[in-house]
Coordinates of C-alpha atoms and ligand atoms in Angstrom, one line a residue:
X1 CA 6.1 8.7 16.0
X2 CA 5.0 7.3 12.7
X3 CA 6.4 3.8 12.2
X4 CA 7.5 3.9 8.5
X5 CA 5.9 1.2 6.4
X6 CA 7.6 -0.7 3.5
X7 CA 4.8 -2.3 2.0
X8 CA 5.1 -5.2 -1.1
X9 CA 2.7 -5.6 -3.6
X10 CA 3.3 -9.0 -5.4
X11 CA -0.2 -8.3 -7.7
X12 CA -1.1 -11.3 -9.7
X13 CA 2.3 -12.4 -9.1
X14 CA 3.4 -15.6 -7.4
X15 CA 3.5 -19.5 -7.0
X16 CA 4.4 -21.5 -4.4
X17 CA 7.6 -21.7 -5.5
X18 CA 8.4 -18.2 -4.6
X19 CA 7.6 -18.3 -0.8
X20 CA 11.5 -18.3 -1.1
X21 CA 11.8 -15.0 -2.3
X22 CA 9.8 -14.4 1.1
X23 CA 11.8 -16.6 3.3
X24 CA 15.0 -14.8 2.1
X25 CA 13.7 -11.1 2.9
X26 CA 12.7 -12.2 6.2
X27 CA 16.4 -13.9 6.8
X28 CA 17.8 -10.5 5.7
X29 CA 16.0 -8.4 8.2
X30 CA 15.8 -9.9 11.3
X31 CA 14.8 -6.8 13.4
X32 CA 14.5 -4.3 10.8
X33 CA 13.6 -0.7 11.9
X34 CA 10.5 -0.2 10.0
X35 CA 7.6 -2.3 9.8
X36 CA 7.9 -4.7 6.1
X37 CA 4.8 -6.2 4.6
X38 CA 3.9 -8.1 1.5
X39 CA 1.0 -8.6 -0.2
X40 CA 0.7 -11.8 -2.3
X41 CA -2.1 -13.1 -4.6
X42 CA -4.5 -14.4 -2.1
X43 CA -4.5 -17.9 -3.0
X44 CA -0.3 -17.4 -1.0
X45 CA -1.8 -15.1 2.0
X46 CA -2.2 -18.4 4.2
X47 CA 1.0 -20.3 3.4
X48 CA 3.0 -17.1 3.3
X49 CA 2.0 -16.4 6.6
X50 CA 2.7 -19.6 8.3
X51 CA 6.3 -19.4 6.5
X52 CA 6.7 -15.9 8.1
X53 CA 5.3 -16.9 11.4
X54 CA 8.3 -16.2 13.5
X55 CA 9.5 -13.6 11.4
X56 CA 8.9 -9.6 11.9
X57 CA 7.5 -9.8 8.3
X58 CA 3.8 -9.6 7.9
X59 CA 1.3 -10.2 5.1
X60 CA -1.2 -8.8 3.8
X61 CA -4.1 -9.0 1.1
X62 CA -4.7 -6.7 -2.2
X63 CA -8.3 -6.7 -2.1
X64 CA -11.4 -7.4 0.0
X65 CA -15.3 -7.7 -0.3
X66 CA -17.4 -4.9 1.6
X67 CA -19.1 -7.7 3.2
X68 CA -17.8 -10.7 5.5
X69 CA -19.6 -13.1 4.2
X70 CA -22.0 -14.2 1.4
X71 CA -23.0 -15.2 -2.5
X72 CA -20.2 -13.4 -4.1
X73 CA -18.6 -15.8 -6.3
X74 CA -14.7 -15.7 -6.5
X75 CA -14.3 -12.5 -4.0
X76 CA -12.8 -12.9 -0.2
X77 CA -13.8 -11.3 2.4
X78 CA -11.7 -9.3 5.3
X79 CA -12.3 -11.9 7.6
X80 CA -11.4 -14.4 5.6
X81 CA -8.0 -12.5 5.0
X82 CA -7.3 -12.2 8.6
X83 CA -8.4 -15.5 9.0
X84 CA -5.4 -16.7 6.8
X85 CA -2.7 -14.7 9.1
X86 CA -3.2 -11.2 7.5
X87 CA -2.5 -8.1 9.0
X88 CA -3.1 -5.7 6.5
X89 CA -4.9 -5.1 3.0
X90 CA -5.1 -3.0 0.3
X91 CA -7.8 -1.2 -1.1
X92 CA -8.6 0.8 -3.9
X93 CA -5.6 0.2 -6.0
X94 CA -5.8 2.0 -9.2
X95 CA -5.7 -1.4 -10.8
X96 CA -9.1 -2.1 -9.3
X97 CA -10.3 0.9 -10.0
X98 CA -9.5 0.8 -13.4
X99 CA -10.1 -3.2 -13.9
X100 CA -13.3 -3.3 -11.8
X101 CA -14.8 0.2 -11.9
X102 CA -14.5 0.4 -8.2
X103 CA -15.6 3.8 -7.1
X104 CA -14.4 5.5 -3.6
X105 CA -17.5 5.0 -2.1
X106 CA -16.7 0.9 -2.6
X107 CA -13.1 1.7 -1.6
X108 CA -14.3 3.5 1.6
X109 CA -16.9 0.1 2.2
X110 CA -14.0 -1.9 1.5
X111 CA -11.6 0.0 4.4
X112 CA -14.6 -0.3 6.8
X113 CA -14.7 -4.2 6.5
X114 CA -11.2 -4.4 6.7
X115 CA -11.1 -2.2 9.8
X116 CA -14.1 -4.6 11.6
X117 CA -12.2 -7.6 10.6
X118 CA -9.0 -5.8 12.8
X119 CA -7.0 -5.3 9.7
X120 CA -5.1 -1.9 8.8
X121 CA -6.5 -0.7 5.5
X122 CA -4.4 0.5 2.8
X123 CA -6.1 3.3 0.7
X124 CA -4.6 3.9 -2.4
X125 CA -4.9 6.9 -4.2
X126 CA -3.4 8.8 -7.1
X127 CA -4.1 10.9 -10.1
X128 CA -3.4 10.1 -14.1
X129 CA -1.3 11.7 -16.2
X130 CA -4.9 13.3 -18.0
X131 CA -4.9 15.2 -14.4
X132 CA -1.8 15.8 -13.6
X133 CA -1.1 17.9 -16.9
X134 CA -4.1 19.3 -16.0
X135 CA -3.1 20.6 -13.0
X136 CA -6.3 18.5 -11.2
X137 CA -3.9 16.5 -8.9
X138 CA -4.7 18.0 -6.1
X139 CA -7.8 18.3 -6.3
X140 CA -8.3 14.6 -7.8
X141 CA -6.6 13.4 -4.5
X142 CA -8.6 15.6 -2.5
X143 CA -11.5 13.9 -3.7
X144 CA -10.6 10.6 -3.6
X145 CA -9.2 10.8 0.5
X146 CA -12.7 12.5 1.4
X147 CA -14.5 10.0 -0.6
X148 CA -12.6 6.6 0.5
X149 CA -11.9 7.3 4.1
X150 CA -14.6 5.4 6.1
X151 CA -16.1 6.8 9.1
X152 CA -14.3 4.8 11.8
X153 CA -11.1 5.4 10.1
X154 CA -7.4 6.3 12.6
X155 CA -4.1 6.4 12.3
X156 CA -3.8 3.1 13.6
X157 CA -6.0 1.6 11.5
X158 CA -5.4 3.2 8.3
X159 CA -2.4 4.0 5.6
X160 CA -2.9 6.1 2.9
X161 CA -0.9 5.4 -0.4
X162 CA -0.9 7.9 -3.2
X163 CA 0.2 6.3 -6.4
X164 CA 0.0 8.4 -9.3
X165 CA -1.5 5.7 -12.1
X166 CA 1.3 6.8 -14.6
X167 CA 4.2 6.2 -11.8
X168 CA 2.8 2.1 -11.9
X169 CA 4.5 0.2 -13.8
X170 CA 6.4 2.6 -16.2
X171 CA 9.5 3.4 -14.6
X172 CA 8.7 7.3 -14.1
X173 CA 7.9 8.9 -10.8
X174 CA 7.2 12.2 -10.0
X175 CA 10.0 14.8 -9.0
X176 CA 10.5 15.3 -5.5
X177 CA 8.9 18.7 -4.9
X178 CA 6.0 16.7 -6.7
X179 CA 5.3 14.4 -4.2
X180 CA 6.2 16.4 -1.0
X181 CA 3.5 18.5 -2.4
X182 CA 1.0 15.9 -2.2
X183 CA 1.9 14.3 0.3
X184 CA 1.8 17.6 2.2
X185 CA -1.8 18.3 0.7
X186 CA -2.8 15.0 2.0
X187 CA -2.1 15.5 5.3
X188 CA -3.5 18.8 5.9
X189 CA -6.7 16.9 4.3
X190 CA -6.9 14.1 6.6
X191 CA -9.3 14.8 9.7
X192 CA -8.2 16.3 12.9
X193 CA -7.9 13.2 14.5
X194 CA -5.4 11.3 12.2
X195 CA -3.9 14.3 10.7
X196 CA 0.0 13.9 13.2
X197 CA 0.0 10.2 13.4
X198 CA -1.6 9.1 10.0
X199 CA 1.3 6.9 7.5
X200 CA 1.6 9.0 4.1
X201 CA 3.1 6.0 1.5
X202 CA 4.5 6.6 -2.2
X203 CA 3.8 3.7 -4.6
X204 CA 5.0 4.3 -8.2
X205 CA 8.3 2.6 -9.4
X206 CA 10.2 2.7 -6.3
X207 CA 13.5 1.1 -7.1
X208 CA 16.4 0.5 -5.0
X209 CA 18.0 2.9 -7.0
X210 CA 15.8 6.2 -6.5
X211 CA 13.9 4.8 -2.9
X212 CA 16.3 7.1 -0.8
X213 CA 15.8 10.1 -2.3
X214 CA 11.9 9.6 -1.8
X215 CA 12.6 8.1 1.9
X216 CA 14.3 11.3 2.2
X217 CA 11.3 13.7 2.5
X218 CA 9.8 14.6 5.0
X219 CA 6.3 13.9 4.5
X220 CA 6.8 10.2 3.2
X221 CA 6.3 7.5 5.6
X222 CA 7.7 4.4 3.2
X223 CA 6.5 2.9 0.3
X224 CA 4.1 0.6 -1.4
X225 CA 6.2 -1.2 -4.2
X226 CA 5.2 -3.3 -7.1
X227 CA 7.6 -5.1 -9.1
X228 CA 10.6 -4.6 -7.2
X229 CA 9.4 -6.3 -4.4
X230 CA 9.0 -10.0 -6.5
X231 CA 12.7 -10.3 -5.8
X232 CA 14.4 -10.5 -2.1
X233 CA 17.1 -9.1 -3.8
X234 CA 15.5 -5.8 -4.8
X235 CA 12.8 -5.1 -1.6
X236 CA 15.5 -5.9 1.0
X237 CA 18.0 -2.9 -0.5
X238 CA 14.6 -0.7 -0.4
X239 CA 13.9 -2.1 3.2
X240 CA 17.8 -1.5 3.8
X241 CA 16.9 2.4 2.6
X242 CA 13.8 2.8 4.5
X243 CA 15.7 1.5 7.7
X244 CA 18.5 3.6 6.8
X245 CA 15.9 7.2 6.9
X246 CA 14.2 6.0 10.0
X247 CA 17.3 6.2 11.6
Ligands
13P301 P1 5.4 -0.6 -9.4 O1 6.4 -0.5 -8.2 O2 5.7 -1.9 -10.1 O3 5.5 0.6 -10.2 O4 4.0 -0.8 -8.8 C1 3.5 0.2 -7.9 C2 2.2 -0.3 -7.3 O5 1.2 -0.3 -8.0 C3 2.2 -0.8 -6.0 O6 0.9 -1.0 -5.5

């Protein structure tokens, strides 16, 4: 019943010029069986979208304001997002949280506005290695669901991604076991009423090369990927595994 998500991240990646790499994932998955997204820099959100018009690809953004309009210099709104062609955005990506001090009372502001601008919000989460050797992840992740889950929030509306901060970027991801565990914990933390239907994501160095033993388990509902999604090449043989563990 959960559609599984394979989600792109593009970060402060991307020109013009690479609307091809784009184009090219679309070409190779005509009618995939999950439902593929990518997130470009926002300055790409509008052209990317016309270029996947008629595509089953959609786009999303990596951040939005709280508010849908106003004097914040250099910050774009929900609506402005979904205003461009977006269907989705992130929020509360560790990078933000770490870069911008953003707090999960903003990320949970953030989700809101996304969710009044019709766009599906997703929350990232995760813990850093400081926690996880201290055995806080749980408890870390706990914290961050209660606090950036808006009131207002479903299933529909709402993906949550954990993405342990030392999995981004580095190459390492947890064991198995490691994230079924929180990804298990997660659920059984989410309110009654998006607890079944809710999409559980892993984000952390998902390569082709590892993405089907994570698809694998049974609590992960696809992925939110980083620098393997910058190449057609790369997210499509992730999309390919995804598609592969839907079934
Ligand atoms: P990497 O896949 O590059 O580790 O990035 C993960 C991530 O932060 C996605 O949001």
């Amino acid at each position: 019943m959960r559609r599984k998500l394979a989600a792109g991240n593009w970060k402060m990646h991307g020109l013009a010029a690479d609307l091809a790499e784009a184009e090219a994932l679309a070409e190779a998955h005509p009618s995939p069986g999950c439902e593929v997204l990518l997130c470009p820099p926002a300055t790409l959100v509008g052209r990317m979208s016309a270029a996947l018009q008629r595509t089953p690809v959609v786009v999303g953004g990596q951040d939005c304001h709280a508010e849908e309009s106003g004097a914040h210099t250099g910050d774009v709104s929900a609506a402005m997002l979904a205003d461009a062609g977006a269907s989705h955005v992130i929020v509360g990506h560790s990078e933000r949280r770490t870069d911008h001090g953003e707090t999960d009372a903003q990320v949970a502001a953030k989700a809101a506005a996304a969710h009044r601008a019709g766009l599906v919000a997703i929350i990232c989460l995760g813990e850093t290695e400081a926690e996880r050797d201290g055995g806080e992840t749980l408890d870390v992740v706990a914290r961050q669901l209660a606090g950036a889950l808006p009131a207002g929030a479903t299933a529909e509306n709402t993906v949550i991604a954990y993405e342990p901060v030392w999995a981004i970027g580095t190459g390492r991801t947890p064991t198995e076991a490691e994230i079924a565990e929180v990804h298990a914990a997660l659920r059984a933390g989410l309110p009654e009423h998006m607890a079944a239907g809710t999409r559980l994501i892993y984000g952390g160095s998902v390569k082709p090369a590892n993405a089907a033993a994570i698809f694998a388990l049974p609590e992960v509902d696809g992925a939110l990927v980083g620098g393997a999604s910058l190449k057609a090449a790369d997210f499509s043989a992730i999309v390919a595994a995804l598609d592969a563990a839907a079934g």
